[in-house]
Amino acid sequence: MATTRKGRDFIARHGETVFNIARRMQGDHPHTPLTRAGFAQADAMGAALRTLLGPKPKLTLWASSAGRALQTLAIIAEHLELDWHQTRTDDRLVEIGMGSWSGRYYADLEREVGSFLDAEHGLYTRSPEGGEWYDAIAARVSSWLADTDEDPGDRLVIMHGMSSRILRGVMTGRDVLPQFDAPVAPDLPQGSIVRIEGGVETVVHLGTGRGAAPA
């Protein structure tokens, strides 16, 4: 898949949100606004991409349908002098579904169910009731890849911490981690951007935000 894909993919995490800073589970919750730090991260991403690509680069804009991804992209698009209204959104790019854990504070949830985070990988150790597991994310992002493989030109994709790690893992051909049932790329801070071309990933901007959890 990765070696036959046309163009380059610039994949970025959205900026910090009010849920992130409060350590609440947001998952696929659609509308959690950015903090001031989140806006600053989006600003830095836009400036970095403009330096790398110049103004008005030929990019197809893609985003998760979640408000925080679209808000981040609005700032980046302004830097690049691109029309945010041309953004293509896709629910297959949303964050991991948190089911009954959605909206819960980490501290409250941990008191109730015990430890649920793999500290080494920054991923969850179990699927919440009514939630999603990493193999399901791999299936949906793979479906998006299959539908866009033949699209000409480069793409800018704004999405989320955990779902972007699975997408990057699939695109770079990483081995499936058995404890997560999916290929998982390394964690990067919020506000980071990678370029994937021919199955090879390069970090082009390292953000200043937090890691993937809380999602």
CSV table of C-alpha atoms in Angstrom, one decimal:
chain,number,residue,atom,x,y,z
A,1,MET,CA,0.0,0.0,0.0
A,2,ALA,CA,2.6,2.5,1.1
A,3,THR,CA,5.0,1.9,-1.8
A,4,THR,CA,2.3,2.4,-4.5
A,5,ARG,CA,0.7,5.5,-2.9
A,6,LYS,CA,0.9,8.6,-5.1
A,7,GLY,CA,2.2,11.8,-3.6
A,8,ARG,CA,3.3,12.6,-0.1
A,9,ASP,CA,1.3,12.6,3.1
A,10,PHE,CA,1.8,15.3,5.8
A,11,ILE,CA,0.1,13.9,8.9
A,12,ALA,CA,-0.3,16.2,11.9
A,13,ARG,CA,-1.9,16.0,15.4
A,14,HIS,CA,-4.4,18.7,16.4
A,15,GLY,CA,-3.4,21.2,19.0
A,16,GLU,CA,-4.1,20.9,22.8
A,17,THR,CA,-7.7,21.0,23.8
A,18,VAL,CA,-9.6,21.9,27.0
A,19,PHE,CA,-10.2,18.1,27.5
A,20,ASN,CA,-6.5,17.4,27.2
A,21,ILE,CA,-5.5,19.9,29.8
A,22,ALA,CA,-8.2,18.7,32.2
A,23,ARG,CA,-7.2,15.0,31.6
A,24,ARG,CA,-10.6,14.0,30.3
A,25,MET,CA,-11.3,11.3,27.8
A,26,GLN,CA,-12.5,12.9,24.6
A,27,GLY,CA,-11.9,10.1,22.1
A,28,ASP,CA,-14.2,10.6,19.1
A,29,HIS,CA,-16.1,13.4,20.9
A,30,PRO,CA,-16.6,15.8,18.0
A,31,HIS,CA,-16.2,19.3,19.4
A,32,THR,CA,-13.7,20.1,22.1
A,33,PRO,CA,-12.1,23.5,21.6
A,34,LEU,CA,-8.4,24.3,21.5
A,35,THR,CA,-6.6,26.0,24.4
A,36,ARG,CA,-4.3,29.0,24.0
A,37,ALA,CA,-1.4,26.5,23.9
A,38,GLY,CA,-3.4,24.5,21.2
A,39,PHE,CA,-3.7,27.7,19.1
A,40,ALA,CA,0.1,28.3,19.5
A,41,GLN,CA,0.8,24.8,18.4
A,42,ALA,CA,-1.4,25.2,15.3
A,43,ASP,CA,0.4,28.5,14.6
A,44,ALA,CA,3.8,26.8,14.8
A,45,MET,CA,2.7,24.0,12.5
A,46,GLY,CA,1.4,26.5,10.0
A,47,ALA,CA,4.7,28.4,10.1
A,48,ALA,CA,6.7,25.3,9.7
A,49,LEU,CA,4.8,24.0,6.8
A,50,ARG,CA,5.0,27.4,5.1
A,51,THR,CA,8.8,27.4,5.5
A,52,LEU,CA,8.9,23.9,4.1
A,53,LEU,CA,6.4,24.2,1.3
A,54,GLY,CA,6.0,27.9,0.6
A,55,PRO,CA,2.7,29.8,0.2
A,56,LYS,CA,-0.2,28.2,-1.6
A,57,PRO,CA,1.3,24.7,-2.0
A,58,LYS,CA,-0.6,22.2,-4.0
A,59,LEU,CA,-2.1,20.2,-1.1
A,60,THR,CA,-5.4,18.4,-0.7
A,61,LEU,CA,-6.6,19.3,2.8
A,62,TRP,CA,-8.0,16.4,4.9
A,63,ALA,CA,-9.2,16.3,8.4
A,64,SER,CA,-11.0,14.3,11.0
A,65,SER,CA,-14.6,15.5,11.3
A,66,ALA,CA,-13.9,16.5,14.9
A,67,GLY,CA,-14.0,20.2,15.6
A,68,ARG,CA,-10.6,20.3,17.2
A,69,ALA,CA,-9.0,18.9,14.0
A,70,LEU,CA,-10.8,21.4,11.9
A,71,GLN,CA,-10.0,24.3,14.2
A,72,THR,CA,-6.3,23.4,14.0
A,73,LEU,CA,-6.5,23.1,10.2
A,74,ALA,CA,-8.1,26.6,10.0
A,75,ILE,CA,-5.0,28.1,11.5
A,76,ILE,CA,-2.6,26.1,9.4
A,77,ALA,CA,-4.5,26.9,6.2
A,78,GLU,CA,-4.3,30.6,6.9
A,79,HIS,CA,-0.5,30.3,7.1
A,80,LEU,CA,-0.4,28.4,3.8
A,81,GLU,CA,-2.9,30.8,2.1
A,82,LEU,CA,-5.1,27.8,1.3
A,83,ASP,CA,-8.9,27.7,1.4
A,84,TRP,CA,-10.1,25.9,4.6
A,85,HIS,CA,-13.5,25.5,3.0
A,86,GLN,CA,-12.0,23.1,0.5
A,87,THR,CA,-11.2,20.7,3.4
A,88,ARG,CA,-12.3,17.1,2.9
A,89,THR,CA,-13.5,15.5,6.2
A,90,ASP,CA,-13.7,11.8,6.9
A,91,ASP,CA,-15.0,10.0,10.0
A,92,ARG,CA,-12.4,7.3,9.3
A,93,LEU,CA,-9.8,9.7,10.6
A,94,VAL,CA,-11.4,10.4,14.0
A,95,GLU,CA,-9.9,9.5,17.3
A,96,ILE,CA,-10.4,6.1,19.1
A,97,GLY,CA,-14.0,5.6,20.2
A,98,MET,CA,-14.1,5.7,24.0
A,99,GLY,CA,-17.6,4.3,24.6
A,100,SER,CA,-18.7,4.5,28.2
A,101,TRP,CA,-15.4,6.2,29.1
A,102,SER,CA,-16.1,9.2,26.9
A,103,GLY,CA,-15.9,12.4,28.8
A,104,ARG,CA,-14.7,10.8,32.0
A,105,TYR,CA,-11.8,12.3,34.0
A,106,TYR,CA,-8.8,10.0,34.0
A,107,ALA,CA,-8.5,10.2,37.8
A,108,ASP,CA,-12.1,9.2,38.4
A,109,LEU,CA,-11.9,6.4,35.9
A,110,GLU,CA,-8.7,5.0,37.4
A,111,ARG,CA,-10.3,5.0,40.9
A,112,GLU,CA,-13.2,3.1,39.5
A,113,VAL,CA,-11.6,0.5,37.2
A,114,GLY,CA,-7.9,0.5,38.1
A,115,SER,CA,-5.0,1.1,35.8
A,116,PHE,CA,-5.9,1.2,32.1
A,117,LEU,CA,-2.9,2.8,30.5
A,118,ASP,CA,0.2,1.2,29.1
A,119,ALA,CA,2.8,3.7,30.2
A,120,GLU,CA,5.5,2.4,27.8
A,121,HIS,CA,3.4,2.9,24.7
A,122,GLY,CA,1.0,5.6,25.8
A,123,LEU,CA,-2.0,3.5,24.7
A,124,TYR,CA,-4.9,1.9,26.6
A,125,THR,CA,-4.6,-1.7,27.9
A,126,ARG,CA,-8.3,-2.5,27.4
A,127,SER,CA,-11.3,-1.5,25.3
A,128,PRO,CA,-14.0,0.4,27.2
A,129,GLU,CA,-17.6,-0.9,27.1
A,130,GLY,CA,-19.1,0.2,23.8
A,131,GLY,CA,-15.7,1.6,22.7
A,132,GLU,CA,-13.1,0.8,20.0
A,133,TRP,CA,-9.9,-1.2,19.9
A,134,TYR,CA,-6.8,-0.5,17.8
A,135,ASP,CA,-7.5,-3.2,15.2
A,136,ALA,CA,-10.8,-1.4,14.3
A,137,ILE,CA,-8.8,1.9,13.9
A,138,ALA,CA,-6.4,0.0,11.6
A,139,ALA,CA,-9.3,-1.2,9.5
A,140,ARG,CA,-10.9,2.2,9.1
A,141,VAL,CA,-7.7,4.1,8.3
A,142,SER,CA,-6.7,1.4,5.9
A,143,SER,CA,-10.0,1.9,4.1
A,144,TRP,CA,-9.3,5.6,3.9
A,145,LEU,CA,-5.9,4.9,2.4
A,146,ALA,CA,-7.3,2.5,-0.2
A,147,ASP,CA,-9.8,5.2,-1.3
A,148,THR,CA,-7.1,7.9,-1.6
A,149,ASP,CA,-4.1,5.9,-2.9
A,150,GLU,CA,-4.6,7.0,-6.5
A,151,ASP,CA,-5.3,10.6,-5.7
A,152,PRO,CA,-2.7,12.9,-7.4
A,153,GLY,CA,-0.5,15.3,-5.5
A,154,ASP,CA,0.3,15.7,-1.8
A,155,ARG,CA,-2.1,15.6,1.2
A,156,LEU,CA,-2.2,17.4,4.5
A,157,VAL,CA,-4.1,15.3,7.1
A,158,ILE,CA,-5.0,16.7,10.5
A,159,MET,CA,-6.1,14.1,13.0
A,160,HIS,CA,-5.5,12.7,16.5
A,161,GLY,CA,-2.9,11.2,18.8
A,162,MET,CA,-3.8,7.5,18.8
A,163,SER,CA,-5.5,7.2,15.4
A,164,SER,CA,-2.6,8.9,13.7
A,165,ARG,CA,-0.2,6.5,15.3
A,166,ILE,CA,-2.1,3.6,13.8
A,167,LEU,CA,-2.4,5.3,10.4
A,168,ARG,CA,1.4,6.0,10.4
A,169,GLY,CA,2.0,2.4,11.5
A,170,VAL,CA,0.0,1.0,8.6
A,171,MET,CA,1.6,3.4,6.1
A,172,THR,CA,5.1,2.6,7.1
A,173,GLY,CA,4.6,-1.2,7.3
A,174,ARG,CA,5.3,-1.6,11.0
A,175,ASP,CA,4.8,-5.0,12.7
A,176,VAL,CA,1.5,-5.6,14.5
A,177,LEU,CA,2.0,-5.3,18.3
A,178,PRO,CA,0.1,-8.3,19.7
A,179,GLN,CA,-1.1,-6.5,22.8
A,180,PHE,CA,-2.8,-3.9,20.7
A,181,ASP,CA,-3.7,-6.0,17.6
A,182,ALA,CA,-2.4,-3.2,15.3
A,183,PRO,CA,0.8,-1.6,13.9
A,184,VAL,CA,1.7,1.4,16.1
A,185,ALA,CA,4.0,4.2,15.2
A,186,PRO,CA,6.0,6.0,17.9
A,187,ASP,CA,4.2,8.6,19.9
A,188,LEU,CA,4.8,12.3,19.1
A,189,PRO,CA,3.7,15.4,21.0
A,190,GLN,CA,0.7,17.4,20.0
A,191,GLY,CA,1.5,19.9,17.2
A,192,SER,CA,3.9,17.5,15.5
A,193,ILE,CA,3.9,16.8,11.7
A,194,VAL,CA,5.4,13.9,9.8
A,195,ARG,CA,5.9,13.4,6.1
A,196,ILE,CA,5.4,9.9,4.7
A,197,GLU,CA,6.6,9.2,1.2
A,198,GLY,CA,7.1,5.7,-0.3
A,199,GLY,CA,6.4,4.2,3.1
A,200,VAL,CA,9.2,6.2,4.8
A,201,GLU,CA,8.4,8.6,7.7
A,202,THR,CA,10.3,11.8,8.5
A,203,VAL,CA,9.4,14.1,11.3
A,204,VAL,CA,9.3,17.6,9.8
A,205,HIS,CA,8.0,19.5,12.9
A,206,LEU,CA,8.1,18.4,16.5
A,207,GLY,CA,5.4,19.9,18.6
A,208,THR,CA,5.4,21.2,22.1
A,209,GLY,CA,2.3,19.4,23.4
A,210,ARG,CA,1.7,16.3,25.4
A,211,GLY,CA,1.7,12.7,24.3
A,212,ALA,CA,-1.2,10.6,22.9
A,213,ALA,CA,-2.9,9.9,26.3
A,214,PRO,CA,-5.3,11.2,27.3
A,215,ALA,CA,-7.0,10.8,23.9
